[in-house]
Short mmCIF file of C-alpha atoms in Angstrom, two decimals:
data_model
loop_
_atom_site.label_atom_id
_atom_site.label_comp_id
_atom_site.label_asym_id
_atom_site.label_seq_id
_atom_site.Cartn_x
_atom_site.Cartn_y
_atom_site.Cartn_z
CA UNK A 1 144.36 -19.14 67.39
CA UNK A 2 148.23 -18.21 67.82
CA UNK A 3 150.68 -19.04 65.06
CA UNK A 4 154.30 -18.64 65.43
CA UNK A 5 156.57 -18.65 62.87
CA UNK A 6 160.00 -19.03 63.20
CA UNK A 7 163.05 -20.55 61.72
CA UNK A 8 164.71 -22.04 64.29
CA UNK A 9 167.08 -25.45 65.38
CA UNK A 10 168.84 -26.93 62.75
CA UNK A 11 168.30 -24.53 59.53
CA UNK A 12 169.80 -21.69 62.39
CA UNK A 13 172.51 -23.71 62.85
CA UNK A 14 173.46 -24.04 59.18
CA UNK A 15 172.37 -20.36 58.10
CA UNK A 16 174.63 -18.78 60.95
CA UNK A 17 177.32 -20.89 59.10
CA UNK A 18 178.41 -22.93 62.20
CA UNK A 19 178.84 -26.45 60.67
CA UNK A 20 182.03 -25.80 59.85
CA UNK A 21 183.04 -24.11 63.34
CA UNK A 22 181.70 -26.36 66.24
CA UNK A 23 182.59 -29.17 68.89
CA UNK A 24 182.83 -32.34 66.99
CA UNK A 25 184.67 -30.06 64.20
CA UNK A 26 187.07 -28.99 66.50
CA UNK A 27 187.94 -32.10 68.70
CA UNK A 28 188.62 -34.08 65.07
CA UNK A 29 191.44 -31.93 64.43
CA UNK A 30 192.38 -31.85 67.89
CA UNK A 31 193.30 -35.77 66.79
CA UNK A 32 189.94 -37.38 68.30
CA UNK A 33 187.33 -39.92 66.68
CA UNK A 34 183.57 -37.80 67.28
CA UNK A 35 180.50 -39.99 67.58
CA UNK A 36 176.91 -38.81 68.01
CA UNK A 37 173.63 -41.34 68.92
CA UNK A 38 170.24 -39.25 69.66
CA UNK A 39 168.90 -36.25 69.60
CA UNK A 40 170.83 -33.34 67.78
CA UNK A 41 168.88 -30.44 66.73
CA UNK A 42 165.59 -29.26 67.24
CA UNK A 43 163.73 -29.30 63.15
CA UNK A 44 166.45 -31.41 61.69
CA UNK A 45 164.16 -33.24 60.47
CA UNK A 46 163.76 -36.64 57.57
CA UNK A 47 163.73 -33.39 54.81
CA UNK A 48 166.81 -31.41 55.46
CA UNK A 49 168.90 -34.12 56.79
CA UNK A 50 171.40 -33.43 54.39
CA UNK A 51 171.03 -29.81 53.89
CA UNK A 52 174.08 -30.33 54.58
CA UNK A 53 174.78 -32.98 56.80
CA UNK A 54 176.17 -32.36 60.38
CA UNK A 55 180.06 -32.46 59.89
CA UNK A 56 182.93 -33.59 62.32
CA UNK A 57 181.50 -37.10 62.95
CA UNK A 58 183.11 -40.16 62.55
CA UNK A 59 179.74 -41.96 63.09
CA UNK A 60 176.49 -40.46 63.86
CA UNK A 61 172.91 -41.54 63.74
CA UNK A 62 170.41 -38.79 64.58
CA UNK A 63 166.87 -39.29 65.83
CA UNK A 64 164.99 -36.70 63.44
CA UNK A 65 161.83 -34.65 63.36
CA UNK A 66 158.86 -35.32 63.45
CA UNK A 67 159.75 -38.24 65.62
CA UNK A 68 162.34 -37.12 67.92
CA UNK A 69 159.97 -37.46 70.97
CA UNK A 70 158.01 -40.43 69.79
CA UNK A 71 158.99 -43.14 72.29
CA UNK A 72 158.02 -46.25 70.19
CA UNK A 73 158.26 -44.74 66.32
CA UNK A 74 161.17 -42.90 66.11
CA UNK A 75 163.15 -42.52 62.75
CA UNK A 76 166.56 -42.13 62.81
CA UNK A 77 169.70 -41.35 60.02
CA UNK A 78 173.11 -42.65 59.89
CA UNK A 79 175.95 -41.76 58.45
CA UNK A 80 174.80 -39.99 55.48
CA UNK A 81 172.56 -43.38 54.79
CA UNK A 82 168.74 -42.91 54.28
CA UNK A 83 166.50 -42.08 57.47
CA UNK A 84 164.76 -45.08 58.96
CA UNK A 85 161.55 -45.72 60.98
CA UNK A 86 162.15 -48.09 63.63
CA UNK A 87 158.38 -48.36 64.20
CA UNK A 88 157.64 -50.55 67.70
CA UNK A 89 161.42 -50.71 68.70
CA UNK A 90 161.25 -48.43 72.26
CA UNK A 91 163.81 -45.83 71.47
CA UNK A 92 166.25 -45.82 74.99
CA UNK A 93 166.60 -48.99 74.01
CA UNK A 94 167.50 -48.57 70.54
CA UNK A 95 169.62 -45.75 71.19
CA UNK A 96 171.83 -47.33 73.21
CA UNK A 97 172.33 -50.23 71.29
CA UNK A 98 173.65 -47.72 68.26
CA UNK A 99 175.43 -46.40 71.06
CA UNK A 100 177.32 -49.42 72.01
CA UNK A 101 178.60 -49.86 68.45
CA UNK A 102 180.27 -46.76 68.39
CA UNK A 103 181.92 -47.87 71.38
CA UNK A 104 183.36 -51.01 70.46
CA UNK A 105 183.99 -49.54 66.91
CA UNK A 106 185.76 -46.46 68.83
CA UNK A 107 187.87 -49.17 71.43
CA UNK A 108 188.24 -51.36 68.71
CA UNK A 109 190.69 -48.16 66.78
CA UNK A 110 192.46 -47.75 69.64
CA UNK A 111 192.52 -44.21 69.39
CA UNK A 112 190.96 -41.17 71.28
CA UNK A 113 187.42 -41.03 70.79
CA UNK A 114 184.50 -38.22 71.90
CA UNK A 115 181.10 -40.46 71.29
CA UNK A 116 177.88 -38.66 72.85
CA UNK A 117 174.34 -40.62 73.95
CA UNK A 118 171.75 -38.05 73.56
CA UNK A 119 167.87 -40.17 73.92
CA UNK A 120 164.78 -37.80 74.73
CA UNK A 121 164.14 -39.55 77.85
CA UNK A 122 162.48 -38.73 79.88
CA UNK A 123 160.60 -35.93 77.88
CA UNK A 124 156.30 -36.10 77.35
CA UNK A 125 155.82 -38.22 74.67
CA UNK A 126 155.77 -35.84 70.98
CA UNK A 127 153.49 -35.78 68.13
CA UNK A 128 154.70 -33.50 66.48
CA UNK A 129 152.43 -32.38 63.49
CA UNK A 130 154.21 -30.91 59.67
CA UNK A 131 153.33 -26.88 60.33
CA UNK A 132 155.94 -27.01 63.25
CA UNK A 133 158.79 -28.06 60.57
CA UNK A 134 157.32 -26.09 58.39
CA UNK A 135 158.06 -22.42 61.23
CA UNK A 136 154.35 -22.29 62.18
CA UNK A 137 153.55 -22.44 65.56
CA UNK A 138 150.43 -22.62 67.36
CA UNK A 139 148.14 -24.59 69.87
CA UNK A 140 147.29 -27.70 67.31
CA UNK A 141 151.42 -27.92 66.17
CA UNK A 142 151.72 -31.17 69.35
CA UNK A 143 149.91 -33.64 70.77
CA UNK A 144 151.70 -34.12 74.54
CA UNK A 145 151.50 -37.14 76.47
CA UNK A 146 153.39 -38.85 79.86
CA UNK A 147 156.95 -39.78 78.93
CA UNK A 148 156.96 -43.96 77.71
CA UNK A 149 158.77 -46.22 80.05
CA UNK A 150 159.99 -49.67 78.86
CA UNK A 151 157.50 -51.91 79.14
CA UNK A 152 160.23 -54.04 81.64
CA UNK A 153 159.92 -50.51 84.16
CA UNK A 154 155.97 -50.14 83.71
CA UNK A 155 155.16 -51.69 87.39
CA UNK A 156 157.84 -48.97 89.41
CA UNK A 157 157.37 -46.55 91.57
CA UNK A 158 153.81 -47.27 92.13
CA UNK A 159 153.54 -45.11 95.48
CA UNK A 160 155.81 -41.90 94.48
CA UNK A 161 154.42 -39.14 94.22
CA UNK A 162 155.61 -35.21 93.12
CA UNK A 163 157.36 -34.15 96.37
CA UNK A 164 154.79 -31.75 98.08
CA UNK A 165 157.27 -28.74 99.15
CA UNK A 166 156.35 -25.42 100.54
CA UNK A 167 155.93 -23.80 96.68
CA UNK A 168 153.50 -27.00 95.67
CA UNK A 169 150.38 -25.97 94.68
CA UNK A 170 149.93 -23.33 96.83
CA UNK A 171 147.03 -21.26 98.56
CA UNK A 172 148.75 -18.58 97.07
CA UNK A 173 149.75 -17.55 93.43
CA UNK A 174 153.05 -17.00 93.08
CA UNK A 175 156.05 -15.22 90.47
CA UNK A 176 153.58 -12.36 88.03
CA UNK A 177 152.30 -12.17 84.77
CA UNK A 178 150.82 -15.41 83.69
CA UNK A 179 152.20 -17.61 86.38
CA UNK A 180 150.24 -15.39 89.06
CA UNK A 181 147.05 -15.78 87.39
CA UNK A 182 147.25 -19.62 87.57
CA UNK A 183 144.59 -21.20 89.41
CA UNK A 184 145.00 -23.94 92.05
CA UNK A 185 144.72 -27.61 90.55
CA UNK A 186 142.02 -29.51 91.70
CA UNK A 187 142.44 -33.15 92.98
CA UNK A 188 142.04 -34.21 89.47
CA UNK A 189 144.65 -32.26 88.12
CA UNK A 190 147.42 -33.51 91.09
CA UNK A 191 146.85 -37.35 90.44
CA UNK A 192 147.65 -37.09 86.78
CA UNK A 193 150.70 -34.72 87.62
CA UNK A 194 151.53 -37.79 90.13
CA UNK A 195 151.60 -39.88 87.43
CA UNK A 196 153.02 -37.73 85.00
CA UNK A 197 155.81 -37.35 87.41
CA UNK A 198 156.25 -41.67 88.20
CA UNK A 199 155.31 -41.72 83.56
CA UNK A 200 159.40 -39.59 84.13
CA UNK A 201 161.46 -41.73 86.71
CA UNK A 202 160.20 -44.97 85.00
CA UNK A 203 161.41 -43.54 81.38
CA UNK A 204 164.49 -43.15 83.29
CA UNK A 205 165.58 -46.78 84.24
CA UNK A 206 165.93 -47.31 81.11
CA UNK A 207 168.44 -44.62 80.35
CA UNK A 208 170.45 -45.74 83.98
CA UNK A 209 170.51 -49.31 82.47
CA UNK A 210 172.29 -47.75 79.14
CA UNK A 211 174.62 -46.21 81.80
CA UNK A 212 175.43 -49.80 83.47
CA UNK A 213 176.60 -51.01 80.67
CA UNK A 214 178.86 -48.15 78.87
CA UNK A 215 180.90 -48.43 81.84
CA UNK A 216 181.06 -52.55 81.89
CA UNK A 217 182.15 -52.00 78.32
CA UNK A 218 184.75 -49.41 79.23
CA UNK A 219 185.94 -51.49 82.00
CA UNK A 220 185.96 -54.89 80.79
CA UNK A 221 188.15 -53.01 77.43
CA UNK A 222 190.48 -51.65 80.39
CA UNK A 223 189.17 -47.94 79.09
CA UNK A 224 187.81 -46.62 82.18
CA UNK A 225 190.76 -44.89 83.86
CA UNK A 226 191.20 -43.27 80.90
CA UNK A 227 188.37 -42.09 80.07
CA UNK A 228 185.93 -38.97 81.40
CA UNK A 229 182.33 -39.15 81.49
CA UNK A 230 180.30 -36.70 81.23
CA UNK A 231 175.91 -36.51 82.70
CA UNK A 232 174.32 -34.22 82.58
CA UNK A 233 170.66 -32.97 80.45
CA UNK A 234 169.26 -29.34 78.64
CA UNK A 235 167.46 -28.68 81.18
CA UNK A 236 165.35 -28.67 84.37
CA UNK A 237 161.59 -29.40 84.69
CA UNK A 238 158.32 -28.67 86.71
CA UNK A 239 155.21 -30.40 88.63
CA UNK A 240 153.16 -28.41 90.34
CA UNK A 241 155.19 -25.39 91.72
CA UNK A 242 153.96 -22.60 91.71
CA UNK A 243 150.64 -24.16 90.44
CA UNK A 244 152.16 -24.78 87.42
CA UNK A 245 151.90 -27.89 85.12
CA UNK A 246 154.38 -30.52 83.67
CA UNK A 247 156.61 -28.13 81.95
CA UNK A 248 160.16 -25.85 81.70
CA UNK A 249 161.15 -23.00 80.41
CA UNK A 250 160.48 -20.87 83.62
CA UNK A 251 163.52 -18.96 85.47
CA UNK A 252 162.92 -21.12 88.82
CA UNK A 253 165.57 -23.55 90.09
CA UNK A 254 163.64 -26.54 89.23
CA UNK A 255 163.97 -25.60 85.82
CA UNK A 256 167.26 -24.26 85.37
CA UNK A 257 169.13 -25.62 87.51
CA UNK A 258 170.14 -29.67 85.92
CA UNK A 259 172.82 -32.36 86.97
CA UNK A 260 176.70 -32.06 86.08
CA UNK A 261 178.12 -35.60 87.36
CA UNK A 262 181.62 -36.24 86.36
CA UNK A 263 184.12 -39.64 85.73
CA UNK A 264 186.92 -39.24 85.11
CA UNK A 265 190.84 -39.21 86.16
CA UNK A 266 191.79 -36.86 88.59
CA UNK A 267 187.68 -36.22 89.75
CA UNK A 268 187.89 -36.89 92.95
CA UNK A 269 184.84 -39.46 94.28
CA UNK A 270 181.60 -38.72 95.96
CA UNK A 271 183.06 -34.95 96.44
CA UNK A 272 179.58 -32.11 95.43
CA UNK A 273 180.67 -28.35 94.80
CA UNK A 274 178.62 -25.63 94.43
CA UNK A 275 180.48 -23.89 92.49
CA UNK A 276 178.33 -22.13 89.31
CA UNK A 277 178.64 -23.81 85.46
CA UNK A 278 176.61 -23.34 82.96
CA UNK A 279 176.66 -25.55 79.46
CA UNK A 280 178.79 -22.69 77.31
CA UNK A 281 181.38 -24.34 79.55
CA UNK A 282 181.31 -28.00 78.32
CA UNK A 283 183.11 -27.30 75.08
CA UNK A 284 186.05 -25.42 76.18
CA UNK A 285 186.43 -27.47 79.17
CA UNK A 286 186.15 -30.80 76.32
CA UNK A 287 188.38 -28.84 74.29
CA UNK A 288 190.97 -28.07 77.24
CA UNK A 289 190.87 -32.19 78.23
CA UNK A 290 191.49 -32.90 74.57
CA UNK A 291 194.55 -30.82 74.91
CA UNK A 292 193.39 -28.89 71.76
CA UNK A 293 193.75 -25.01 71.75
CA UNK A 294 190.82 -23.08 73.09
CA UNK A 295 188.63 -21.18 70.50
CA UNK A 296 188.69 -17.43 70.54
CA UNK A 297 184.95 -16.42 70.97
CA UNK A 298 183.84 -18.72 73.42
CA UNK A 299 181.59 -17.97 75.84
CA UNK A 300 182.34 -19.82 78.84
CA UNK A 301 185.41 -21.46 80.37
CA UNK A 302 187.00 -24.64 81.19
CA UNK A 303 185.27 -26.71 84.26
CA UNK A 304 188.02 -27.38 87.50
CA UNK A 305 187.50 -31.09 87.75
CA UNK A 306 190.84 -31.59 89.83
CA UNK A 307 190.69 -31.59 94.08
CA UNK A 308 193.37 -29.07 93.83
CA UNK A 309 191.34 -26.88 90.65
CA UNK A 310 188.06 -27.45 92.85
CA UNK A 311 189.72 -25.89 95.95
CA UNK A 312 191.07 -23.18 94.03
CA UNK A 313 188.39 -21.87 92.09
CA UNK A 314 186.29 -21.86 95.82
CA UNK A 315 188.30 -20.32 97.01
CA UNK A 316 188.60 -17.59 94.42
CA UNK A 317 185.11 -17.72 94.61
CA UNK A 318 184.82 -15.08 92.01
CA UNK A 319 184.24 -18.05 89.03
CA UNK A 320 181.34 -18.80 90.75
CA UNK A 321 179.12 -15.35 90.56
CA UNK A 322 176.17 -15.73 87.68
CA UNK A 323 174.25 -17.70 85.33
CA UNK A 324 172.34 -15.64 82.69
CA UNK A 325 169.08 -17.55 82.10
CA UNK A 326 166.94 -16.22 78.77
CA UNK A 327 163.15 -17.73 77.59
CA UNK A 328 161.38 -15.66 74.17
CA UNK A 329 157.65 -15.90 73.32
CA UNK A 330 155.89 -18.53 74.61
CA UNK A 331 155.65 -21.60 76.83
CA UNK A 332 154.15 -24.75 76.49
CA UNK A 333 152.55 -27.67 78.80
CA UNK A 334 152.79 -31.11 79.18
CA UNK A 335 150.10 -32.08 80.80
CA UNK A 336 145.83 -32.71 79.66
CA UNK A 337 145.58 -29.23 82.16
CA UNK A 338 145.58 -25.63 82.00
CA UNK A 339 146.66 -24.13 78.77
CA UNK A 340 148.69 -25.79 76.18
CA UNK A 341 150.66 -22.20 75.06
CA UNK A 342 150.80 -19.23 77.44
CA UNK A 343 152.29 -16.35 75.56
CA UNK A 344 154.18 -12.94 77.25
CA UNK A 345 156.93 -15.51 78.12
CA UNK A 346 160.06 -13.88 77.05
CA UNK A 347 162.12 -12.97 80.19
CA UNK A 348 165.88 -11.75 80.62
CA UNK A 349 166.81 -13.20 83.90
CA UNK A 350 170.07 -13.16 86.25
CA UNK A 351 171.44 -15.89 88.94
CA UNK A 352 174.17 -14.99 91.25
CA UNK A 353 175.59 -17.26 93.95
CA UNK A 354 178.84 -15.42 95.94
CA UNK A 355 179.84 -14.91 98.98
CA UNK A 356 176.58 -15.16 100.53
CA UNK A 357 174.42 -13.88 98.53
CA UNK A 358 171.99 -16.43 96.47
CA UNK A 359 169.57 -14.44 94.19
CA UNK A 360 167.28 -14.78 90.77
CA UNK A 361 166.70 -11.23 89.26
CA UNK A 362 164.18 -11.54 85.98
CA UNK A 363 162.80 -8.38 84.05
CA UNK A 364 160.01 -9.77 82.00
CA UNK A 365 158.42 -8.77 78.72
CA UNK A 366 155.34 -7.03 80.37
CA UNK A 367 157.42 -4.45 82.60
CA UNK A 368 157.47 -6.86 85.29
CA UNK A 369 159.79 -7.86 87.84
CA UNK A 370 161.11 -10.55 90.21
CA UNK A 371 163.76 -10.73 92.70
CA UNK A 372 164.47 -13.54 94.96
CA UNK A 373 166.97 -14.83 97.84
CA UNK A 374 166.93 -18.12 97.63
CA UNK A 375 169.19 -18.74 100.71
CA UNK A 376 166.48 -17.17 102.77
CA UNK A 377 163.64 -18.14 100.39
CA UNK A 378 164.83 -21.68 98.51
CA UNK A 379 161.55 -22.29 97.03
CA UNK A 380 160.95 -18.84 95.60
CA UNK A 381 157.70 -17.37 97.09
CA UNK A 382 158.91 -13.77 98.19
CA UNK A 383 159.68 -11.29 95.69
CA UNK A 384 161.03 -9.14 96.81
CA UNK A 385 161.32 -6.45 93.81
CA UNK A 386 158.16 -4.53 95.09
CA UNK A 387 159.93 -3.72 98.28
CA UNK A 388 162.60 -1.18 98.06
CA UNK A 389 162.34 -0.05 101.08
CA UNK A 390 163.74 -3.70 102.52
CA UNK A 391 166.95 -3.80 103.00
CA UNK A 392 169.22 -7.00 101.57
CA UNK A 393 171.50 -8.71 103.81
CA UNK A 394 174.52 -11.03 103.55
CA UNK A 395 177.57 -12.56 104.81
CA UNK A 396 180.34 -11.88 102.89
CA UNK A 397 183.61 -14.61 104.12
CA UNK A 398 185.75 -11.61 103.15
CA UNK A 399 185.69 -10.28 106.10
CA UNK A 400 182.94 -11.97 107.72
CA UNK A 401 180.78 -9.04 108.80
CA UNK A 402 177.22 -8.77 107.64
CA UNK A 403 176.40 -6.19 104.75
CA UNK A 404 172.83 -4.64 104.89
CA UNK A 405 171.93 -2.53 102.35
CA UNK A 406 169.28 -0.98 100.03
CA UNK A 407 167.75 -3.60 98.17
CA UNK A 408 167.35 -0.16 95.54
CA UNK A 409 170.62 0.17 95.70
CA UNK A 410 171.40 -4.11 94.87
CA UNK A 411 168.91 -3.72 91.85
CA UNK A 412 170.68 -1.16 90.19
CA UNK A 413 174.00 -3.88 90.05
CA UNK A 414 171.77 -6.63 88.90
CA UNK A 415 170.52 -4.31 85.85
CA UNK A 416 173.94 -3.28 84.88
CA UNK A 417 174.46 -6.47 85.21
CA UNK A 418 172.59 -8.02 83.24
CA UNK A 419 173.21 -5.36 80.95
CA UNK A 420 176.45 -7.18 79.75
CA UNK A 421 175.20 -10.35 79.56
CA UNK A 422 172.27 -9.84 77.08
CA UNK A 423 174.44 -9.46 74.64
CA UNK A 424 177.84 -10.30 75.73
CA UNK A 425 180.54 -12.28 73.57
CA UNK A 426 183.74 -14.71 74.49
CA UNK A 427 185.55 -12.90 77.83
CA UNK A 428 182.95 -10.76 78.67
CA UNK A 429 180.33 -13.37 78.94
CA UNK A 430 182.82 -15.25 81.48
CA UNK A 431 184.33 -11.81 83.14
CA UNK A 432 181.03 -9.24 82.65
CA UNK A 433 182.33 -6.69 85.60
CA UNK A 434 185.89 -6.20 83.48
CA UNK A 435 183.25 -4.54 81.09
CA UNK A 436 181.60 -2.24 83.90
CA UNK A 437 184.85 -2.07 85.03
CA UNK A 438 187.68 -2.30 83.03
CA UNK A 439 190.79 -1.75 85.32
CA UNK A 440 189.45 -5.41 87.36
CA UNK A 441 189.15 -3.85 90.66
CA UNK A 442 185.81 -5.02 90.75
CA UNK A 443 185.04 -8.97 90.20
CA UNK A 444 182.13 -9.76 91.76
CA UNK A 445 178.58 -8.30 92.63
CA UNK A 446 180.49 -7.66 97.06
CA UNK A 447 182.74 -5.55 95.24
CA UNK A 448 180.43 -3.32 92.77
CA UNK A 449 178.04 -2.71 95.35
CA UNK A 450 180.71 -0.94 97.38
CA UNK A 451 178.95 3.07 97.72
CA UNK A 452 181.22 4.51 96.13
CA UNK A 453 179.89 3.33 92.95
CA UNK A 454 176.55 4.55 93.73
CA UNK A 455 176.30 7.05 91.23
CA UNK A 456 177.91 5.29 88.36
CA UNK A 457 175.20 2.42 89.20
CA UNK A 458 172.00 4.68 89.32
CA UNK A 459 173.06 6.05 85.41
CA UNK A 460 172.96 2.98 83.91
CA UNK A 461 170.75 1.62 81.74
CA UNK A 462 168.32 -1.82 82.19
CA UNK A 463 167.09 -4.26 80.61
CA UNK A 464 163.24 -3.39 78.82
CA UNK A 465 161.15 -4.50 75.79
CA UNK A 466 158.46 -2.78 74.04
CA UNK A 467 156.44 -5.28 74.52
CA UNK A 468 155.99 -9.11 74.08
CA UNK A 469 156.84 -10.31 70.88
CA UNK A 470 156.11 -14.43 69.93
CA UNK A 471 159.54 -15.33 69.45
CA UNK A 472 162.80 -13.60 69.85
CA UNK A 473 162.64 -10.25 68.26
CA UNK A 474 165.94 -8.29 69.08
CA UNK A 475 164.13 -5.08 68.01
CA UNK A 476 161.77 -5.40 70.57
CA UNK A 477 164.55 -5.17 73.31
CA UNK A 478 165.92 -1.95 74.87
CA UNK A 479 168.53 -0.38 74.76
CA UNK A 480 170.69 -2.36 72.18
CA UNK A 481 174.05 -1.17 73.65
CA UNK A 482 174.05 0.98 76.14
CA UNK A 483 176.80 -0.36 78.89
CA UNK A 484 178.90 2.71 80.55
CA UNK A 485 182.32 1.71 82.00
CA UNK A 486 183.60 3.15 85.56
CA UNK A 487 187.24 5.03 84.88
CA UNK A 488 188.62 7.00 87.57
CA UNK A 489 191.83 9.13 87.16
CA UNK A 490 193.85 6.26 88.26
CA UNK A 491 192.77 4.01 85.54
CA UNK A 492 192.06 6.75 82.73
CA UNK A 493 196.13 6.04 81.25
CA UNK A 494 196.10 2.05 80.97
CA UNK A 495 192.53 1.56 79.42
CA UNK A 496 191.91 2.34 75.94
CA UNK A 497 187.96 2.87 76.26
CA UNK A 498 186.28 5.75 74.28
CA UNK A 499 184.67 8.32 75.76
CA UNK A 500 180.95 8.41 75.39
CA UNK A 501 181.49 4.72 76.73
CA UNK A 502 182.57 6.13 80.38
CA UNK A 503 181.54 7.62 83.35
CA UNK A 504 184.07 9.79 85.46
CA UNK A 505 182.88 10.02 88.85
CA UNK A 506 182.46 14.05 89.88
CA UNK A 507 183.95 12.79 93.23
CA UNK A 508 187.17 11.76 92.01
CA UNK A 509 187.49 14.26 88.51
CA UNK A 510 185.53 17.20 89.53
CA UNK A 511 187.48 19.27 86.97
CA UNK A 512 188.29 16.73 84.01
CA UNK A 513 186.61 16.48 80.39
CA UNK A 514 187.20 13.49 78.22
CA UNK A 515 187.26 13.91 74.18
CA UNK A 516 187.30 10.25 72.11
CA UNK A 517 191.32 9.78 70.83
CA UNK A 518 191.91 6.77 68.16
CA UNK A 519 193.56 5.03 70.78
CA UNK A 520 193.30 5.95 74.54
CA UNK A 521 191.11 8.50 76.63
CA UNK A 522 193.21 12.36 76.49
CA UNK A 523 192.21 13.99 79.76
CA UNK A 524 192.53 17.96 79.92
CA UNK A 525 192.01 20.79 82.49
CA UNK A 526 189.11 22.28 81.97
CA UNK A 527 186.27 25.57 83.80
CA UNK A 528 183.17 23.72 85.36
#
């Protein structure tokens, strides 16, 4: 039996001191009433819900483990009251009722408010054993089954099946690590997965009804045109692609590309943008809309919502570059087939989308790598990593010419960018190229691919692992922090970096040596 001992979720959040410094606290400081209904954290339980209570809420009603994912057996804890069991009530409908109660209260108070509705649908139905709450996780910790729809929706989508895309249950395995060893699914397995897929769609219908009710109430109260509504989810999902059983946690597009739909003042109707954003951008965006001061150290930036802001960001294009993706330890299958747990599922990945390129780059704890060009391979079936002799072509809008480079040149840039992102904080997460090029002359992958930087990037470290752990252990990652910055002679006066952190190109400064000072970089003539 494989067992993982971990400290995670709500206890980790408290131990790190975040209960006094996170979004709802900041919104209250900006004058907002704050309400929350549904799942707040993993490992937020019937035993630790008051140790301490989550701060920052005017009103709250939280789902508690070990019953969070049981559609017909939820336990919830309201404000400072004791937990209440709602056995037999359908979870999504129960959460909708409680959300509307808080919404009505907020509208009566006639103050600015922030309200979160966080149902678990369409997650699988999960019976959690006590040992996972205690921090011990094994293949016997949970029992999972397809999502349970409300009775009124069980007949819907009778003929719907998992989309049969090119990556669906392929004849040839894809990916690396344990994914590359998955067997082809038989028809019984496929039929079950189609049922699972229909169950997810059916379970979402109660969420759709809740959203209809939300808009009806806002409209009736005359508050709709002065309210921003954000719709998103915490992860994507795969069923059948790359021979995978139902689940999440992979770096493939199905798992990491999630919806973000926004309605509100000045948000253009029926407009879609391909600007890259992540959930780390939501807190800065909410603070901006609330008129609150931005907090130092946030790893995201404000999402452009108005038409002119979107147009400006799209034209600038450098805001749309990167997303960092990580997973640690194990992956859990949520269906009835395959293994319950797959080990050695630790990786660090990078999605880079810019002018003419759309890439996924993944480094696994096993030492394996993946590189996919989603412009030509949208289903991520052709791993380019082992084909270093191949070239990579892209067409940036800036000059309108096709650029063709060896893939090896691309990889060392991606390695350096991932090195920055794996330990970044604050602005470095938003503008990682500024860490590598502090003078500001490189703002995108296209800029970094210039041949003058080949020597610089060839000397950068790359992400690696000493072994595959069962959870996140930073000591098993390498290197810790070994990013060097490019500094040409023309940059030295203004940057103020330490000598052991820079790379001075010989073509630029063949007779310079550097000495470390307290404030900046001093250069002196010397003989080579």
